[in-house]
Coordinates of C-alpha atoms in Angstrom, one line a residue:
M1 CA -23.9 67.7 -60.0
S2 CA -25.2 71.1 -59.3
K3 CA -23.0 74.2 -58.4
N4 CA -25.9 75.7 -56.4
H5 CA -26.4 72.4 -54.1
K6 CA -27.2 73.1 -50.2
K7 CA -24.2 72.9 -47.9
Q8 CA -24.3 69.5 -45.5
K9 CA -25.0 70.3 -41.8
P10 CA -22.2 68.9 -39.7
R11 CA -23.7 65.7 -37.6
R12 CA -24.3 66.5 -34.3
G13 CA -21.8 66.0 -31.5
A14 CA -18.8 65.9 -34.4
P15 CA -16.2 68.6 -34.2
G16 CA -17.7 72.1 -35.9
A17 CA -21.4 71.6 -34.5
T18 CA -22.7 74.0 -32.6
F19 CA -24.7 73.8 -29.7
G20 CA -27.1 77.3 -30.6
R21 CA -30.2 77.2 -32.6
A22 CA -29.0 76.9 -36.1
Q23 CA -30.2 79.2 -38.9
S24 CA -33.1 76.8 -40.7
T25 CA -36.8 77.4 -42.1
P26 CA -38.8 78.0 -39.1
A27 CA -41.4 75.2 -38.2
G28 CA -44.1 74.9 -40.8
T29 CA -44.4 74.2 -44.5
A30 CA -41.1 74.3 -46.9
F31 CA -41.6 72.3 -50.2
G32 CA -44.8 70.9 -49.6
R33 CA -43.2 68.9 -46.4
T34 CA -43.4 69.6 -42.7
V35 CA -40.4 70.6 -41.4
A36 CA -39.6 69.6 -37.9
P37 CA -38.3 72.4 -34.9
E38 CA -34.6 72.3 -34.4
P39 CA -33.4 70.8 -31.1
S40 CA -32.9 73.2 -28.2
D41 CA -29.7 73.9 -26.8
E42 CA -30.1 71.7 -23.7
E43 CA -31.3 68.9 -26.1
L44 CA -28.1 69.3 -28.1
A45 CA -25.9 69.1 -25.3
R46 CA -27.6 66.1 -23.4
Q47 CA -27.3 64.0 -26.8
A48 CA -23.6 64.9 -26.7
R49 CA -22.7 64.1 -23.4
H50 CA -24.6 60.7 -23.9
E51 CA -22.4 60.3 -26.9
V52 CA -19.2 61.0 -25.0
K53 CA -20.4 58.5 -22.2
V54 CA -20.7 55.8 -24.7
V55 CA -17.5 56.2 -26.2
F56 CA -15.8 56.3 -23.3
G57 CA -17.3 53.1 -22.0
E58 CA -16.6 51.4 -25.7
S59 CA -13.0 52.1 -25.0
A60 CA -12.6 50.6 -22.1
L61 CA -14.6 47.6 -23.6
A62 CA -12.3 47.5 -26.6
L63 CA -9.6 46.8 -24.5
Q64 CA -11.3 43.9 -22.6
V65 CA -11.8 42.1 -26.2
D66 CA -8.1 43.4 -27.3
D67 CA -9.1 45.6 -29.9
L68 CA -6.0 48.4 -29.7
R69 CA -7.3 49.5 -33.2
R70 CA -10.7 50.4 -32.4
F71 CA -9.6 51.7 -28.9
D72 CA -7.2 54.1 -30.8
D73 CA -10.1 55.0 -32.5
Y74 CA -12.3 56.1 -29.7
T75 CA -9.8 57.7 -27.5
A76 CA -8.8 59.9 -31.0
W77 CA -12.4 60.8 -31.0
L78 CA -12.4 61.8 -27.4
T79 CA -9.2 63.8 -27.6
A80 CA -10.5 65.4 -30.5
R81 CA -13.5 67.0 -28.2
C82 CA -11.2 68.4 -25.8
D83 CA -10.2 70.8 -28.4
H84 CA -13.2 72.8 -28.2
P85 CA -14.3 74.2 -24.4
V86 CA -18.0 72.9 -24.9
T87 CA -17.5 69.5 -25.8
R88 CA -14.1 69.2 -23.5
A89 CA -16.3 70.1 -20.5
F90 CA -18.7 67.2 -21.3
V91 CA -15.9 64.6 -22.1
T92 CA -14.2 65.8 -18.5
T93 CA -17.2 65.3 -16.6
E94 CA -18.5 62.4 -18.1
M95 CA -15.2 60.5 -17.8
Q96 CA -15.1 61.7 -14.0
Q97 CA -18.3 60.7 -13.3
T98 CA -18.1 57.1 -15.0
L99 CA -14.6 56.3 -13.1
D100 CA -16.4 57.8 -9.5
S101 CA -19.2 55.4 -10.4
E102 CA -17.1 52.4 -11.1
L103 CA -15.3 52.9 -7.9
R104 CA -18.0 52.7 -5.4
R105 CA -18.7 49.6 -7.3
A106 CA -15.6 48.3 -6.4
W107 CA -16.2 49.3 -3.2
E108 CA -19.4 47.8 -2.9
E109 CA -18.3 44.7 -4.1
G110 CA -15.5 43.9 -1.4
W111 CA -12.2 46.0 -3.0
Q112 CA -9.9 47.9 -1.4
P113 CA -7.4 50.8 -2.1
A114 CA -4.3 48.1 -2.4
D115 CA -6.3 45.8 -4.3
V116 CA -7.4 48.0 -7.0
H117 CA -3.6 49.6 -7.1
R118 CA -2.4 46.2 -7.4
M119 CA -4.5 45.3 -10.3
A120 CA -3.6 48.2 -12.1
V121 CA -0.2 47.6 -11.8
R122 CA -0.7 43.9 -13.2
R123 CA -3.2 44.1 -15.6
S124 CA -2.0 47.8 -16.9
T125 CA 0.5 50.4 -16.5
K126 CA 2.3 52.5 -14.0
T127 CA 0.9 55.4 -15.0
V128 CA -2.1 54.1 -14.7
A129 CA -2.1 52.8 -11.2
A130 CA -0.8 56.8 -10.2
F131 CA -3.9 57.8 -11.9
L132 CA -6.5 55.4 -9.8
L133 CA -4.7 56.5 -6.5
R134 CA -5.3 59.8 -7.3
L135 CA -8.8 58.8 -8.3
M136 CA -9.4 56.9 -4.6
H137 CA -7.7 59.6 -2.4
H138 CA -9.8 62.2 -4.0
Q139 CA -13.0 60.0 -3.9
L140 CA -12.1 59.0 -0.1
R141 CA -11.7 62.6 1.2
S142 CA -15.4 63.1 0.0
Y143 CA -16.2 60.8 3.0
A144 CA -16.2 61.9 6.9
R145 CA -13.0 60.8 8.1
D146 CA -14.4 59.1 11.1
T147 CA -16.4 57.2 8.6
V148 CA -13.9 55.4 6.7
H149 CA -11.8 52.5 8.6
P150 CA -8.1 53.7 9.0
S151 CA -7.1 50.8 7.0
W152 CA -7.9 51.9 4.6
Y153 CA -5.7 55.0 4.2
A154 CA -2.9 52.8 5.5
Q155 CA -2.6 50.3 2.9
L156 CA -0.8 52.2 0.7
P157 CA 1.9 54.7 1.6
E158 CA 0.7 57.7 -0.5
L159 CA -2.6 57.6 1.4
R160 CA -1.0 57.0 4.3
D161 CA 1.5 60.3 4.9
G162 CA -1.3 62.0 2.6
S163 CA 1.4 62.6 -0.3
A164 CA -1.2 61.6 -3.1
P165 CA -2.8 64.6 -4.4
T166 CA -6.0 65.8 -3.3
T167 CA -7.5 67.5 -6.6
N168 CA -9.4 66.1 -9.1
P169 CA -7.8 63.6 -11.0
I170 CA -8.2 64.9 -14.4
T171 CA -7.7 68.6 -13.7
G172 CA -4.9 67.3 -11.6
A173 CA -3.0 65.1 -14.5
R174 CA -3.7 68.2 -17.0
A175 CA -2.0 70.7 -14.3
D176 CA 0.9 68.5 -14.0
G177 CA 1.1 68.8 -17.9
M178 CA 0.2 65.5 -19.3
S179 CA -1.4 65.9 -22.9
W180 CA -5.6 65.4 -23.7
L181 CA -4.6 62.3 -25.7
T182 CA -2.3 60.8 -22.6
L183 CA -4.8 61.9 -20.2
V184 CA -7.9 60.5 -22.1
D185 CA -5.9 57.0 -22.8
T186 CA -5.0 56.9 -19.3
A187 CA -8.3 57.5 -17.9
A188 CA -9.9 54.7 -20.6
R189 CA -7.6 52.2 -19.4
A190 CA -8.4 53.3 -15.4
L191 CA -11.9 52.3 -16.5
Y192 CA -10.9 48.9 -18.1
V193 CA -9.4 48.1 -14.7
L194 CA -12.5 49.1 -12.5
R195 CA -14.5 47.4 -15.2
I196 CA -12.5 43.6 -15.1
L197 CA -12.5 43.6 -11.3
P198 CA -15.2 40.8 -10.1
P199 CA -17.3 40.7 -6.7
I200 CA -15.1 39.5 -4.1
E201 CA -15.3 38.8 -0.3
S202 CA -15.9 41.5 1.7
I203 CA -14.0 42.0 5.0
G204 CA -14.7 45.1 6.3
P205 CA -16.8 48.2 6.3
R206 CA -17.2 50.2 3.0
P207 CA -16.3 53.8 3.3
G208 CA -19.5 56.1 4.9
E209 CA -20.0 52.8 7.0
W210 CA -17.5 52.7 9.9
T211 CA -17.8 54.1 13.2
R212 CA -15.2 54.5 15.5
P213 CA -14.8 52.4 19.0
V214 CA -15.9 54.3 22.0
D215 CA -13.5 52.9 24.1
E216 CA -9.7 52.2 22.1
V217 CA -7.6 51.8 25.1
E218 CA -7.0 47.8 24.4
S219 CA -6.3 49.2 20.9
D220 CA -3.2 51.3 22.2
V221 CA -2.0 48.8 24.2
D222 CA -1.5 46.4 20.9
E223 CA 0.4 49.6 19.4
R224 CA 2.9 49.6 21.8
I225 CA 3.4 45.9 21.4
L226 CA 3.9 46.1 18.1
N227 CA 6.4 49.2 17.9
R228 CA 8.4 46.6 20.2
V229 CA 7.7 43.9 17.4
R230 CA 8.8 46.5 14.6
M231 CA 12.0 47.3 16.5
L232 CA 13.1 43.9 16.8
L233 CA 12.3 43.3 13.1
A234 CA 14.3 46.3 12.2
K235 CA 17.4 44.9 14.0
A236 CA 17.0 41.5 12.2
E237 CA 16.6 43.2 9.0
S238 CA 19.8 45.7 9.4
T239 CA 22.3 43.2 10.9
P240 CA 24.7 41.5 8.5
Y241 CA 24.5 38.3 10.7
E242 CA 22.1 35.6 9.8
A243 CA 22.3 34.5 13.4
E244 CA 21.6 37.9 14.9
A245 CA 18.7 38.3 12.4
E246 CA 17.2 34.8 13.4
T247 CA 17.5 35.6 17.1
F248 CA 15.8 39.2 16.8
T249 CA 13.5 37.6 14.6
A250 CA 12.6 34.5 17.4
G251 CA 12.0 37.3 19.7
A252 CA 9.5 39.4 18.0
E253 CA 7.2 35.9 17.4
S254 CA 7.6 35.3 21.1
L255 CA 6.6 38.4 22.1
I256 CA 3.6 38.5 19.5
A257 CA 2.8 34.6 21.2
R258 CA 2.8 36.0 24.3
H259 CA 0.3 39.0 23.9
R260 CA -2.0 36.4 22.1
I261 CA -1.7 34.3 25.1
S262 CA -2.6 36.9 27.3
E263 CA -5.3 38.2 25.2
A264 CA -6.9 34.7 24.9
M265 CA -6.8 34.4 28.5
L266 CA -8.2 37.7 29.4
A267 CA -11.2 37.3 27.2
A268 CA -12.0 34.0 28.5
S269 CA -12.0 35.7 32.1
R270 CA -14.7 38.5 30.7
T271 CA -17.7 36.3 30.6
D272 CA -19.8 39.6 31.4
Q273 CA -18.4 41.3 28.1
P274 CA -18.7 40.2 24.0
K275 CA -15.8 38.7 22.9
D276 CA -14.0 40.6 20.2
G277 CA -14.3 39.5 16.6
T278 CA -12.1 38.1 13.9
A279 CA -11.3 40.2 11.3
A280 CA -9.2 39.9 8.0
I281 CA -6.4 41.4 5.6
R282 CA -5.2 41.3 2.5
I283 CA -1.4 41.1 1.7
G284 CA 0.2 41.0 -1.8
V285 CA 2.0 38.4 -3.0
D286 CA 3.7 39.0 -6.4
N287 CA 6.1 37.2 -9.1
P288 CA 8.5 35.9 -9.2
Y289 CA 8.6 33.3 -7.1
E290 CA 5.1 33.7 -5.5
Q291 CA 4.5 29.9 -4.4
P292 CA 7.2 29.9 -1.7
K293 CA 6.1 33.4 -0.8
V294 CA 2.6 32.3 -0.3
L295 CA 4.2 29.1 1.8
L296 CA 6.4 31.4 3.8
L297 CA 3.0 33.3 4.5
V298 CA 1.0 30.3 5.6
K299 CA 3.7 29.2 8.3
V300 CA 3.8 32.8 9.6
A301 CA -0.1 33.0 9.3
E302 CA -0.3 29.0 11.4
A303 CA 2.2 29.9 13.9
N304 CA 0.0 32.9 14.9
S305 CA -3.2 31.0 14.6
C306 CA -4.6 32.6 11.5
Q307 CA -5.5 31.1 8.4
V308 CA -4.4 32.3 4.4
V309 CA -6.9 32.1 1.2
W310 CA -4.6 33.0 -1.7
A311 CA -6.1 34.5 -4.8
S312 CA -3.4 33.7 -7.4
A313 CA -5.3 35.8 -10.1
F314 CA -5.6 38.7 -8.0
G315 CA -2.0 38.9 -6.4
F316 CA -2.9 38.9 -2.9
A317 CA -4.1 36.4 0.0
T318 CA -6.6 37.2 2.4
V319 CA -5.6 36.1 6.2
V320 CA -8.0 35.4 8.6
G321 CA -7.7 35.8 12.4
F322 CA -7.8 38.4 15.2
P323 CA -6.7 42.0 14.6
S324 CA -3.8 41.6 16.9
D325 CA -2.7 38.3 15.3
L326 CA -3.2 39.8 11.9
A327 CA -0.8 43.1 12.6
G328 CA 1.8 40.2 14.1
V329 CA 1.6 38.0 10.7
E330 CA 1.6 41.2 8.5
L331 CA 5.0 42.8 10.2
L332 CA 6.6 39.7 10.3
Y333 CA 5.7 38.1 6.7
T334 CA 7.3 41.3 5.4
S335 CA 10.5 41.1 7.1
L336 CA 10.8 37.7 6.6
L337 CA 10.7 37.7 3.4
L338 CA 13.1 40.7 3.4
Q339 CA 15.7 38.8 5.2
A340 CA 15.0 35.7 2.9
T341 CA 15.9 37.9 -0.2
N342 CA 19.0 39.4 1.1
A343 CA 19.9 35.8 2.3
M344 CA 19.2 34.4 -1.2
T345 CA 21.2 37.4 -2.9
A346 CA 23.6 37.2 -0.5
T347 CA 24.4 33.2 -1.2
G348 CA 24.5 33.8 -4.6
K349 CA 27.5 36.5 -4.5
R350 CA 29.6 34.2 -1.9
S351 CA 29.1 30.9 -4.3
V352 CA 31.8 29.8 -7.0
E353 CA 28.9 28.6 -8.9
G354 CA 27.3 32.2 -8.8
A355 CA 25.2 31.3 -11.8
H356 CA 23.8 28.1 -10.7
K357 CA 23.1 30.3 -7.7
R358 CA 21.2 32.5 -9.3
S359 CA 19.1 30.3 -11.7
R360 CA 15.2 30.6 -11.3
S361 CA 14.8 27.1 -9.7
F362 CA 17.6 27.6 -7.1
R363 CA 15.9 30.5 -6.1
S364 CA 12.3 28.9 -5.8
S365 CA 13.8 26.1 -4.0
F366 CA 15.8 28.5 -1.5
L367 CA 13.0 30.3 -0.7
G368 CA 10.5 27.5 -0.2
S369 CA 13.1 25.8 1.9
F370 CA 13.2 28.8 4.0
A371 CA 9.6 29.4 4.4
Q372 CA 9.5 25.6 5.9
R373 CA 12.3 25.9 8.5
I374 CA 11.4 29.1 9.3
G375 CA 7.8 27.6 9.8
E376 CA 9.4 25.0 12.2
R377 CA 11.1 27.6 14.0
L378 CA 8.7 30.1 14.7
Q379 CA 6.0 27.3 15.6
E380 CA 8.9 26.1 18.5
A381 CA 8.7 29.1 19.7
V382 CA 4.8 29.6 20.3
D383 CA 5.6 26.2 22.0
V384 CA 7.9 27.5 24.2
E385 CA 5.4 30.4 25.0
E386 CA 2.1 28.1 25.2
R387 CA 3.9 25.9 27.4
A388 CA 5.1 28.5 29.9
A389 CA 1.2 29.9 30.0
A390 CA 0.1 26.5 30.4
A391 CA 2.2 26.0 33.7
E392 CA 1.1 29.6 35.1
F393 CA -2.3 28.4 35.2
A394 CA -3.7 26.2 37.9
G395 CA -6.0 23.1 36.4
S396 CA -4.2 22.9 33.6
T397 CA -3.4 19.9 32.6
P398 CA 0.6 19.3 31.9
G399 CA 1.4 19.2 28.6
A400 CA -2.2 20.1 27.0
R401 CA -3.2 23.6 25.2
L402 CA -4.8 26.2 27.0
P403 CA -8.5 26.0 26.1
A404 CA -8.9 29.5 25.6
L405 CA -6.7 29.2 22.9
I406 CA -8.2 26.2 21.0
E407 CA -11.8 28.1 21.5
R408 CA -9.7 31.1 19.6
E409 CA -8.4 28.9 16.6
Q410 CA -12.0 27.4 16.4
D411 CA -13.0 31.0 15.9
V412 CA -10.6 31.7 13.3
A413 CA -11.4 28.1 11.4
D414 CA -15.4 28.9 11.5
A415 CA -15.1 32.9 10.2
T416 CA -12.4 31.4 7.5
T417 CA -15.5 29.2 6.3
R418 CA -17.9 31.8 6.7
L419 CA -16.0 34.0 4.2
F420 CA -14.6 31.5 1.6
P421 CA -17.7 28.7 1.8
E422 CA -16.4 27.1 -1.3
V423 CA -12.7 27.4 -0.8
V424 CA -10.2 24.8 -2.4
H425 CA -7.6 23.2 -1.0
K426 CA -4.7 22.8 -2.9
R427 CA -0.8 22.2 -2.1
T428 CA 1.7 24.4 -3.8
R429 CA 4.0 22.8 -6.4
M430 CA 7.5 24.6 -6.6
S431 CA 10.6 23.8 -8.8
Y432 CA 13.1 21.7 -6.4
D433 CA 16.7 21.9 -6.9
P434 CA 18.9 20.5 -4.0
E435 CA 21.3 23.1 -3.7
G436 CA 18.9 25.7 -3.4
W437 CA 16.9 23.9 -0.5
R438 CA 19.8 22.9 1.2
H439 CA 21.0 26.6 1.4
G440 CA 17.6 28.2 2.1
R441 CA 16.9 25.6 5.1
Q442 CA 20.6 26.7 6.5
A443 CA 19.9 30.5 6.0
A444 CA 16.5 29.8 7.8
D445 CA 18.8 27.6 10.7
Q446 CA 21.5 29.9 11.5
A447 CA 20.4 31.4 14.9
D448 CA 20.6 30.0 18.3
M449 CA 17.1 29.8 19.1
H450 CA 17.7 29.4 23.0
A451 CA 18.0 33.5 22.9
R452 CA 15.0 34.1 21.8
T453 CA 13.1 34.2 24.9
E454 CA 15.9 37.1 26.6
V455 CA 15.1 38.9 23.4
G456 CA 11.4 38.7 23.3
R457 CA 11.4 39.9 26.8
R458 CA 13.7 43.2 26.8

């Protein structure tokens, strides 16, 4: 090989390449050939940005096909470009823009903050979930606050109390000490999570589309009632006595039922005003024992004139009903799940056969039996309130339900069908352990239900 061969020019976009005009022969003829002019700085920059965008997208695709070696190659390539200020700006800009675009697509296709965060935890890591939380908070702040439904901020504690960082997620992660390699890896995994989200049912206005109601007096009344329900449930969760816990829980359900009846009768009397519409919320249902947990949610929802559709692949259930009923369902379910878990743990500790009481089949049966019996007792509390209400209204048939309540439940059923026209009805299947079933039913059957009305009317 000749010693005076020409040095090879670095590949465009590769480490070491310059983004200015290279020193070369001017356009014209050289050695009998026409030499094209060198690309401009703008063209080189545009090409480099495009290359970064393609590689960033390919890194997420590599995760989708489980090609971890190719994923590592792509993230290493992107990390290397963070060593130079110019290419680093290309990497951070393209990552931020791509993630923002995919997150907006998720909003358009029905996803909400808690749903995205839940999928990140299920399909990736807590670090990725925290990164996406920062990304969501940063993007939501780009909308006027009065155009984002309050429930979007209320879904996650970090969004609700404002503790989520408000800075750009990439620059914020660097400020927190995250290395470029870890940051690129985390951003690529976050992109993977966003890109595997399929379109789902939209259950509310997207950011930028919500308008605040002019009259919010009734919602303020609802909040006062919900605060009383929270107080009763807090007492149920804090007491060490199962009978007291059940009494407080029954009181909370009675209070919710009375409010629902009053709301339905008020709506029926307003013939000159449009009726309040149904709504929907999503409630996370996580492993382990997700089937008995779903059963508990179904029982609570049915007692409160709501319907449940479970999406097991996404780790959540959609509850359809009227807004005040939905709030009660969420409060009751959260409290009862905590009480059931505490009772199950306490039963295992008290038992001589502790090992058996801690088995998976025992726990699943315990929660399933608890859910079944709690559903019966909640329905009993609702029936008492409905009979009392029917007796107050002239012209009602003894023993018959109020027409306003029947109409309300039909509205919920129609709304569920519209939202889920192709829903498949399935029975839950759980492992059966006789001891677990017996103890679960006992845990849900300790209270003197005759005390519920007195507690509920305090």
